[in-house]
mmCIF file of C-alpha atoms and ligand atoms in Angstrom:
data_model
loop_
_atom_site.group_PDB
_atom_site.id
_atom_site.type_symbol
_atom_site.label_atom_id
_atom_site.label_comp_id
_atom_site.label_asym_id
_atom_site.label_seq_id
_atom_site.Cartn_x
_atom_site.Cartn_y
_atom_site.Cartn_z
ATOM 1 C CA MET Y 154 44.563 47.087 -0.861
ATOM 2 C CA ARG Y 155 46.824 44.945 -2.464
ATOM 3 C CA THR Y 156 46.946 42.234 -5.065
ATOM 4 C CA LEU Y 157 48.873 38.740 -5.474
ATOM 5 C CA VAL Y 158 49.899 38.193 -8.588
ATOM 6 C CA LEU Y 159 51.565 34.687 -9.562
ATOM 7 C CA ASP Y 160 53.102 33.416 -12.283
ATOM 8 C CA GLN Y 161 51.836 31.293 -15.083
ATOM 9 C CA GLY Y 162 52.755 28.205 -12.722
ATOM 10 C CA TYR Y 163 50.705 29.383 -10.193
ATOM 11 C CA GLN Y 164 53.701 30.307 -8.194
ATOM 12 C CA PRO Y 165 54.006 33.821 -6.284
ATOM 13 C CA HIS Y 166 55.516 36.314 -8.217
ATOM 14 C CA ARG Y 167 55.237 39.526 -6.502
ATOM 15 C CA VAL Y 168 52.903 41.965 -4.669
ATOM 16 C CA VAL Y 169 51.181 44.942 -6.036
ATOM 17 C CA ASP Y 170 48.516 47.317 -5.989
ATOM 18 C CA TRP Y 171 44.914 46.826 -6.550
ATOM 19 C CA ARG Y 172 45.129 49.731 -9.417
ATOM 20 C CA ARG Y 173 47.889 47.921 -11.374
ATOM 21 C CA ALA Y 174 46.135 45.154 -11.156
ATOM 22 C CA VAL Y 175 43.411 46.106 -13.095
ATOM 23 C CA THR Y 176 45.495 47.824 -15.444
ATOM 24 C CA MET Y 177 47.539 44.354 -16.126
ATOM 25 C CA LEU Y 178 43.785 43.058 -16.614
ATOM 26 C CA PHE Y 179 42.901 45.274 -19.092
ATOM 27 C CA ASP Y 180 46.233 45.422 -20.851
ATOM 28 C CA GLY Y 181 45.228 41.423 -21.443
ATOM 29 C CA LYS Y 182 48.390 40.023 -19.425
ATOM 30 C CA VAL Y 183 46.856 38.631 -16.077
ATOM 31 C CA GLU Y 184 43.263 36.798 -15.732
ATOM 32 C CA VAL Y 185 41.590 37.129 -12.271
ATOM 33 C CA LEU Y 186 41.737 33.847 -9.595
ATOM 34 C CA GLU Y 187 40.350 35.738 -6.624
ATOM 35 C CA GLU Y 188 38.581 38.784 -5.690
ATOM 36 C CA TYR Y 189 37.972 40.927 -2.839
ATOM 37 C CA ASP Y 190 34.239 41.656 -1.960
ATOM 38 C CA GLU Y 191 34.762 45.466 -2.645
ATOM 39 C CA ALA Y 192 33.107 46.415 -6.230
ATOM 40 C CA ILE Y 193 35.696 49.101 -8.483
ATOM 41 C CA TRP Y 194 32.595 49.578 -10.245
ATOM 42 C CA LYS Y 195 29.125 48.283 -10.837
ATOM 43 C CA SER Y 196 26.323 48.113 -13.985
ATOM 44 C CA ALA Y 197 22.725 47.029 -14.113
ATOM 45 C CA THR Y 198 24.485 43.910 -15.000
ATOM 46 C CA VAL Y 199 27.601 43.827 -14.757
ATOM 47 C CA VAL Y 200 29.701 44.319 -11.269
ATOM 48 C CA MET Y 201 33.589 44.383 -11.326
ATOM 49 C CA ARG Y 202 35.663 43.371 -7.873
ATOM 50 C CA MET Y 203 38.727 43.930 -7.051
ATOM 51 C CA PRO Y 204 41.631 41.580 -7.392
ATOM 52 C CA ALA Y 205 43.398 39.645 -4.918
ATOM 53 C CA VAL Y 206 44.837 37.046 -6.949
ATOM 54 C CA VAL Y 207 45.589 37.288 -10.639
ATOM 55 C CA ARG Y 208 47.877 34.974 -12.810
ATOM 56 C CA LEU Y 209 50.241 36.014 -15.119
ATOM 57 C CA LEU Y 210 49.084 34.388 -18.663
ATOM 58 C CA ARG Y 211 52.781 34.478 -19.854
ATOM 59 C CA ARG Y 212 55.777 33.669 -18.732
ATOM 60 C CA VAL Y 213 58.215 35.345 -16.631
ATOM 61 C CA ARG Y 214 61.211 35.260 -18.873
ATOM 62 C CA GLY Y 215 64.538 35.787 -16.326
ATOM 63 C CA LYS Y 216 66.923 33.838 -13.876
ATOM 64 C CA ARG Y 217 64.975 31.486 -11.682
ATOM 65 C CA SER Y 218 66.193 30.489 -8.743
ATOM 66 C CA ILE Y 219 64.459 27.741 -6.923
ATOM 67 C CA LYS Y 220 62.980 27.724 -3.784
ATOM 68 C CA PHE Y 221 63.092 26.010 -0.589
ATOM 69 C CA SER Y 222 59.502 25.457 0.329
ATOM 70 C CA ARG Y 223 57.038 22.554 0.678
ATOM 71 C CA ILE Y 224 55.166 22.749 -2.727
ATOM 72 C CA ASN Y 225 58.547 22.170 -4.406
ATOM 73 C CA VAL Y 226 60.159 19.293 -2.215
ATOM 74 C CA ALA Y 227 56.945 17.842 -3.063
ATOM 75 C CA MET Y 228 57.288 18.198 -7.092
ATOM 76 C CA ARG Y 229 61.139 16.681 -6.910
ATOM 77 C CA ASP Y 230 59.992 13.517 -4.917
ATOM 78 C CA ASP Y 231 57.072 13.237 -7.109
ATOM 79 C CA PHE Y 232 54.722 13.617 -4.675
ATOM 80 C CA ALA Y 233 55.662 9.887 -3.038
ATOM 81 C CA CYS Y 234 56.498 9.107 0.455
ATOM 82 C CA GLN Y 235 60.611 8.561 0.155
ATOM 83 C CA TYR Y 236 60.246 5.033 2.293
ATOM 84 C CA CYS Y 237 57.596 3.420 1.167
ATOM 85 C CA GLY Y 238 56.762 4.608 -2.244
ATOM 86 C CA ARG Y 239 53.359 5.666 -2.166
ATOM 87 C CA ARG Y 240 52.282 8.391 -4.220
ATOM 88 C CA LEU Y 241 49.839 10.439 -2.416
ATOM 89 C CA PRO Y 242 47.971 13.633 -2.059
ATOM 90 C CA LEU Y 243 49.764 16.573 -0.930
ATOM 91 C CA LYS Y 244 47.906 16.681 2.795
ATOM 92 C CA GLN Y 245 48.976 13.149 3.133
ATOM 93 C CA LEU Y 246 52.545 13.961 2.871
ATOM 94 C CA THR Y 247 54.853 15.739 5.287
ATOM 95 C CA TYR Y 248 58.440 17.109 5.198
ATOM 96 C CA ASP Y 249 60.583 14.551 6.966
ATOM 97 C CA HIS Y 250 64.224 15.695 7.886
ATOM 98 C CA VAL Y 251 66.484 12.248 7.184
ATOM 99 C CA VAL Y 252 68.783 13.342 9.750
ATOM 100 C CA PRO Y 253 66.576 14.441 12.514
ATOM 101 C CA ARG Y 254 66.939 17.647 13.820
ATOM 102 C CA SER Y 255 67.958 16.871 17.373
ATOM 103 C CA LYS Y 256 70.815 14.800 15.704
ATOM 104 C CA GLY Y 257 71.855 17.841 13.875
ATOM 105 C CA GLY Y 258 70.069 17.500 10.694
ATOM 106 C CA PRO Y 259 69.896 21.101 8.635
ATOM 107 C CA THR Y 260 66.885 22.136 6.949
ATOM 108 C CA ARG Y 261 68.065 22.025 3.453
ATOM 109 C CA TRP Y 262 66.896 20.457 -0.026
ATOM 110 C CA GLU Y 263 69.483 17.596 0.564
ATOM 111 C CA ASN Y 264 68.417 16.707 4.034
ATOM 112 C CA ILE Y 265 64.435 16.827 3.610
ATOM 113 C CA VAL Y 266 62.296 13.819 2.075
ATOM 114 C CA MET Y 267 58.832 14.020 1.527
ATOM 115 C CA ALA Y 268 57.156 11.222 3.576
ATOM 116 C CA CYS Y 269 53.623 9.643 4.441
ATOM 117 C CA TYR Y 270 52.517 10.269 8.149
ATOM 118 C CA PRO Y 271 52.694 6.488 9.010
ATOM 119 C CA CYS Y 272 56.411 6.276 7.810
ATOM 120 C CA ASN Y 273 57.326 9.753 9.308
ATOM 121 C CA GLU Y 274 56.102 8.410 12.938
ATOM 122 C CA ARG Y 275 57.443 5.287 12.693
ATOM 123 C CA LYS Y 276 61.013 6.870 11.734
ATOM 124 C CA ALA Y 277 60.425 9.337 14.680
ATOM 125 C CA ASP Y 278 63.345 10.998 16.023
ATOM 126 C CA ARG Y 279 65.983 8.505 14.154
ATOM 127 C CA THR Y 280 68.225 7.832 11.327
ATOM 128 C CA PRO Y 281 66.671 6.264 8.446
ATOM 129 C CA ARG Y 282 69.511 3.636 9.218
ATOM 130 C CA GLU Y 283 68.498 3.863 12.807
ATOM 131 C CA ALA Y 284 64.669 2.850 11.782
ATOM 132 C CA GLY Y 285 65.261 0.281 9.555
ATOM 133 C CA MET Y 286 64.108 2.317 6.587
ATOM 134 C CA THR Y 287 65.532 2.963 3.323
ATOM 135 C CA LEU Y 288 65.143 5.894 1.389
ATOM 136 C CA ARG Y 289 64.441 5.435 -2.207
ATOM 137 C CA THR Y 290 65.979 8.298 -3.554
ATOM 138 C CA LYS Y 291 68.782 10.709 -2.629
ATOM 139 C CA PRO Y 292 67.148 14.243 -1.969
ATOM 140 C CA VAL Y 293 69.154 16.679 -3.972
ATOM 141 C CA LYS Y 294 69.054 20.533 -4.774
ATOM 142 C CA PRO Y 295 66.805 20.327 -8.310
ATOM 143 C CA THR Y 296 67.823 22.765 -10.946
ATOM 144 C CA GLY Y 297 65.137 22.805 -12.862
ATOM 145 C CA LEU Y 298 61.845 23.208 -11.472
ATOM 146 C CA PRO Y 299 59.353 26.115 -12.826
ATOM 147 C CA VAL Y 300 59.160 27.919 -9.357
ATOM 148 C CA ILE Y 301 60.500 31.354 -8.526
ATOM 149 C CA ALA Y 302 61.734 33.193 -5.334
ATOM 150 C CA PHE Y 303 59.471 34.763 -3.423
ATOM 151 C CA ARG Y 304 59.121 35.852 0.440
ATOM 152 C CA ILE Y 305 56.455 36.570 2.079
ATOM 153 C CA GLU Y 306 56.234 39.995 4.157
ATOM 154 C CA ARG Y 307 56.175 38.912 7.862
ATOM 155 C CA SER Y 308 54.996 42.441 8.708
ATOM 156 C CA GLY Y 309 51.468 43.115 7.792
ATOM 157 C CA SER Y 310 48.379 40.570 7.599
ATOM 158 C CA ILE Y 311 47.817 38.072 4.499
ATOM 159 C CA PRO Y 312 44.077 38.748 3.077
ATOM 160 C CA GLU Y 313 41.979 35.649 3.521
ATOM 161 C CA ALA Y 314 41.789 34.819 -0.551
ATOM 162 C CA TRP Y 315 45.770 35.084 -1.342
ATOM 163 C CA ALA Y 316 45.885 31.784 1.750
ATOM 164 C CA SER Y 317 45.206 28.797 -0.689
ATOM 165 C CA TRP Y 318 47.842 30.028 -3.394
ATOM 166 C CA LEU Y 319 49.896 30.880 -0.619
ATOM 167 C CA TYR Y 320 50.327 27.588 2.281
ATOM 168 C CA TRP Y 321 52.256 25.563 -0.219
ATOM 169 C CA ASN Y 322 54.637 28.462 -1.289
ATOM 170 C CA VAL Y 323 56.074 29.256 1.984
ATOM 171 C CA GLU Y 324 59.342 29.167 2.582
ATOM 172 C CA LEU Y 325 61.120 26.562 4.036
ATOM 173 C CA GLU Y 326 62.939 28.211 7.176
ATOM 174 C CA SER Y 327 66.546 26.711 6.058
ATOM 175 C CA ASP Y 328 69.784 26.786 8.316
HETATM 176 ZN ZN1 ZN O 648 55.426 5.933 3.887
#
């Protein structure tokens, strides 16, 4: 069994063997966010279960690169649709290729913005100019988000306990 380690900012940091996660827990380095059903040990009153997701209590040192992911695009765009400006919950936002893929628009920081579903549908397969829509800000690659590069191993299955911590952190396929 493997344990997903998040950094202090709840971004996936690395994957470790569950025994390593237990050591980190006893060393006071992490807190447990999700557990597997399997018990490691139990007494009359306490059951300790295998940790599935843990979070580092201290900041990770070192250079950080900004991952190109939905959550980071959303953070850059302040959780607002870049066409109508409405701030919305994450699940009501999607990402939009400013220059559509069909017209050669790349999947890159500079060509991806958050959009609400109605604006995204209205814009359809057109550039903002063609659709008569205006971008609120010019999309750029941010320099200072509290995130760390992380790739999910494509082979091997992702434990269910990790799912909610991973979806918004999955690296977008960039060109
Ligand atoms: Zn909108």
